[in-house]
Coordinates of C-alpha atoms in Angstrom, one line a residue:
M235 CA 0.1 0.1 0.0
S236 CA 1.5 3.3 -1.0
D237 CA 1.8 6.4 1.3
L238 CA -0.6 8.2 -1.0
E239 CA -3.3 5.4 -0.8
T240 CA -2.9 5.3 2.9
E241 CA -3.2 9.0 3.3
A242 CA -6.2 9.2 1.0
Y243 CA -8.2 6.5 2.9
E244 CA -7.3 7.8 6.3
S245 CA -8.2 11.6 5.3
G246 CA -11.1 10.7 3.0
D247 CA -9.6 13.0 0.3
F248 CA -9.3 10.9 -2.7
T249 CA -8.5 13.7 -5.3
Q250 CA -4.8 13.1 -5.7
L251 CA -5.2 9.3 -5.6
I252 CA -7.8 9.4 -8.5
F253 CA -5.5 11.7 -10.6
E254 CA -2.5 9.6 -10.1
Y255 CA -4.1 6.2 -10.5
A256 CA -7.0 6.6 -12.8
P257 CA -6.8 4.0 -15.7
I258 CA -7.5 6.8 -18.2
G259 CA -5.6 9.9 -19.4
L260 CA -6.5 13.0 -17.6
V261 CA -5.3 16.5 -18.7
V262 CA -5.9 20.2 -17.7
T263 CA -5.4 22.6 -20.5
E264 CA -5.0 26.4 -21.0
S265 CA -5.4 27.7 -24.6
R266 CA -4.4 24.2 -25.6
V267 CA -1.3 24.1 -23.7
I268 CA -1.0 21.2 -21.2
R269 CA -0.8 22.6 -17.7
E270 CA -1.0 19.3 -15.9
C271 CA -1.5 15.6 -16.8
N272 CA -1.7 12.2 -15.0
P273 CA 0.8 9.3 -15.4
A274 CA -1.8 7.4 -17.6
F275 CA -1.9 10.4 -20.1
A276 CA 1.9 10.7 -20.5
Q277 CA 2.3 6.9 -20.8
M278 CA -0.3 6.7 -23.4
F279 CA 1.7 9.1 -25.6
G280 CA 5.2 7.8 -24.7
Y281 CA 6.4 10.8 -22.6
E282 CA 7.2 11.5 -18.9
Q283 CA 4.9 14.0 -17.4
D284 CA 7.4 16.6 -16.9
E285 CA 8.2 16.5 -20.7
L286 CA 4.5 17.4 -21.5
R287 CA 3.8 20.2 -18.9
D288 CA 3.5 23.6 -20.3
T289 CA 3.9 22.3 -23.9
S290 CA 1.4 22.7 -26.8
F291 CA -1.1 19.9 -27.4
A292 CA 0.1 20.2 -31.1
R293 CA 2.9 17.8 -30.6
L294 CA 0.3 15.0 -30.0
Y295 CA -1.3 15.4 -33.4
P296 CA -0.3 13.7 -36.7
T297 CA 0.0 17.2 -38.4
Q298 CA -0.2 20.8 -37.7
E299 CA -3.2 20.9 -40.0
E300 CA -5.2 18.4 -38.0
F301 CA -4.4 20.3 -34.8
V302 CA -5.9 23.3 -36.3
N303 CA -8.8 21.4 -37.8
I304 CA -9.7 19.9 -34.4
R305 CA -9.7 23.3 -32.8
N306 CA -12.1 24.5 -35.5
R307 CA -14.3 21.6 -35.2
G308 CA -14.4 21.2 -31.5
A309 CA -14.5 24.8 -30.0
K310 CA -18.1 25.5 -31.2
E311 CA -19.4 22.2 -29.9
L312 CA -17.4 22.5 -26.7
S313 CA -19.1 25.9 -26.0
E314 CA -22.6 24.4 -26.8
Q315 CA -22.3 20.9 -25.1
S316 CA -20.5 19.9 -22.0
P317 CA -19.1 17.5 -21.7
Y318 CA -18.0 17.3 -25.3
W319 CA -16.7 14.2 -27.0
D320 CA -15.2 12.9 -30.0
E321 CA -12.9 10.1 -31.5
R322 CA -9.8 11.3 -33.2
V323 CA -6.4 10.0 -34.4
M324 CA -3.5 11.2 -32.3
M325 CA 0.2 10.5 -32.5
R326 CA 2.5 8.9 -29.9
R327 CA 6.1 10.1 -29.4
N328 CA 7.5 7.3 -31.7
G329 CA 5.3 8.6 -34.5
D330 CA 2.7 5.8 -34.2
L331 CA -0.9 6.9 -34.9
F332 CA -3.8 5.6 -32.8
W333 CA -7.5 6.2 -32.3
C334 CA -8.4 8.0 -29.2
R335 CA -11.7 8.9 -27.5
V336 CA -11.7 12.3 -26.2
R337 CA -14.1 14.0 -23.7
G338 CA -13.8 17.7 -22.6
H339 CA -15.3 20.0 -20.3
S340 CA -14.7 23.8 -20.5
F341 CA -14.4 26.2 -17.6
T342 CA -14.8 29.1 -19.8
P343 CA -17.6 28.4 -22.2
D344 CA -17.5 31.8 -23.9
E345 CA -13.9 31.0 -24.8
P346 CA -14.1 27.1 -24.6
L347 CA -10.5 26.2 -25.2
R348 CA -9.1 28.8 -22.9
R349 CA -9.4 26.5 -19.8
A350 CA -10.6 23.0 -19.9
V351 CA -10.2 19.5 -18.6
W352 CA -10.0 16.4 -20.8
T353 CA -10.1 12.6 -20.6
L354 CA -8.4 10.5 -23.2
A355 CA -9.0 6.7 -23.8
D356 CA -6.7 4.7 -25.9
L357 CA -8.9 2.7 -28.5
S358 CA -6.1 0.7 -30.0
D359 CA -7.3 -2.6 -28.8
S360 CA -10.9 -2.2 -30.1
R361 CA -10.2 0.1 -33.1
P362 CA -6.7 -0.4 -34.5
Y363 CA -5.6 2.4 -36.7
Q364 CA -5.6 1.7 -40.4
P365 CA -3.9 4.2 -42.7
L366 CA -5.8 5.2 -45.7
T367 CA -4.2 6.2 -49.0
R368 CA -5.2 9.5 -50.7
R369 CA -7.4 7.6 -53.2
E370 CA -9.1 5.5 -50.5
R371 CA -10.0 8.8 -48.6
E372 CA -11.3 10.3 -51.8
V373 CA -13.3 7.2 -52.6
F374 CA -14.8 6.8 -49.2
S375 CA -15.7 10.6 -49.0
L376 CA -17.6 10.3 -52.3
I377 CA -19.2 7.2 -51.0
S378 CA -20.4 9.0 -47.9
E379 CA -21.9 11.7 -50.2
G380 CA -24.1 8.9 -51.7
K381 CA -22.3 8.7 -55.0
T382 CA -22.4 5.5 -57.1
S383 CA -19.3 3.9 -58.3
K384 CA -19.9 5.1 -61.7
E385 CA -20.3 8.7 -60.4
I386 CA -17.0 8.3 -58.3
A387 CA -15.2 7.1 -61.3
I388 CA -16.3 10.2 -63.4
T389 CA -15.4 12.5 -60.6
L390 CA -12.0 11.2 -60.0
G391 CA -11.2 10.3 -63.5
M392 CA -10.7 6.6 -63.1
S393 CA -12.4 3.5 -64.3
H394 CA -15.5 2.0 -62.7
R395 CA -13.3 -1.1 -62.0
T396 CA -10.7 0.9 -60.2
V397 CA -13.4 2.5 -57.9
E398 CA -14.7 -1.1 -57.2
V399 CA -11.2 -2.2 -56.2
H400 CA -10.8 0.7 -53.8
R401 CA -14.2 0.1 -52.3
S402 CA -13.3 -3.7 -51.8
R403 CA -9.9 -2.8 -50.2
L404 CA -11.8 -0.4 -47.7
L405 CA -14.2 -3.1 -46.8
K406 CA -11.4 -5.6 -46.2
K407 CA -9.2 -3.2 -44.3
F408 CA -12.0 -2.3 -41.8
R409 CA -13.5 -5.9 -41.8
A410 CA -16.8 -4.5 -42.9
A411 CA -19.4 -6.7 -44.6
N412 CA -20.9 -3.7 -46.7
T413 CA -20.8 -0.1 -47.0
A414 CA -23.1 0.5 -44.0
G415 CA -20.6 -1.4 -41.9
L416 CA -17.8 0.8 -43.3
F417 CA -19.6 3.9 -42.2
Q418 CA -20.1 2.5 -38.7
S419 CA -16.3 1.8 -38.5
L420 CA -15.2 5.0 -39.9
G421 CA -17.9 7.6 -39.4
A422 CA -17.9 10.6 -41.9
I423 CA -14.6 11.0 -43.5
N424 CA -14.7 14.8 -42.8
G425 CA -16.5 14.6 -39.6
D426 CA -15.7 15.0 -35.9
H427 CA -14.5 11.4 -35.4
V428 CA -12.1 10.9 -38.4
V429 CA -8.8 12.7 -39.0
S430 CA -8.8 14.3 -42.4
G431 CA -5.0 14.6 -42.7
T432 CA -4.2 10.8 -42.3
R433 CA -0.9 9.9 -43.6
A434 CA -1.0 7.9 -46.8

């Protein structure tokens, strides 16, 4: 039994114990700068806590573009809905990309990203990251708009057969039986839950 655990149970104050041992990433931010994080958060990304404190959240995203995109998508919803949640692709220190479920609460709804607290859960076990090529992203995006393979072929300047090959690869990659299953696995390609700057 650790000293922290003993002290918490004797005093009835479990705040620090929860923060240190919660099996989920916890992080407090100010203007998208990490002010404090728990060990689970740092471990999820492959850093020590001290390496993350007072640094920009940008280092945990696949690209600077995606860091900006998430801000643009999330700020409005966070101001209207608390707690806010989404699922997004994040990047570990070693460059590995992974799906993460993010929930947030803003202390400053008028400026939702000024001060907030977040939980992050690694979804790797249930939703392994699968990179999409540029063409796969384009095909899926057009499928999500309700376009037929023939229409997609015309739009992208490729043959109907090539579109079907891409569709088949997407179904296989995400172990989906049909297009509906693919949507369930991926959501909308430009929506809140799918990174749009995925590396090919």
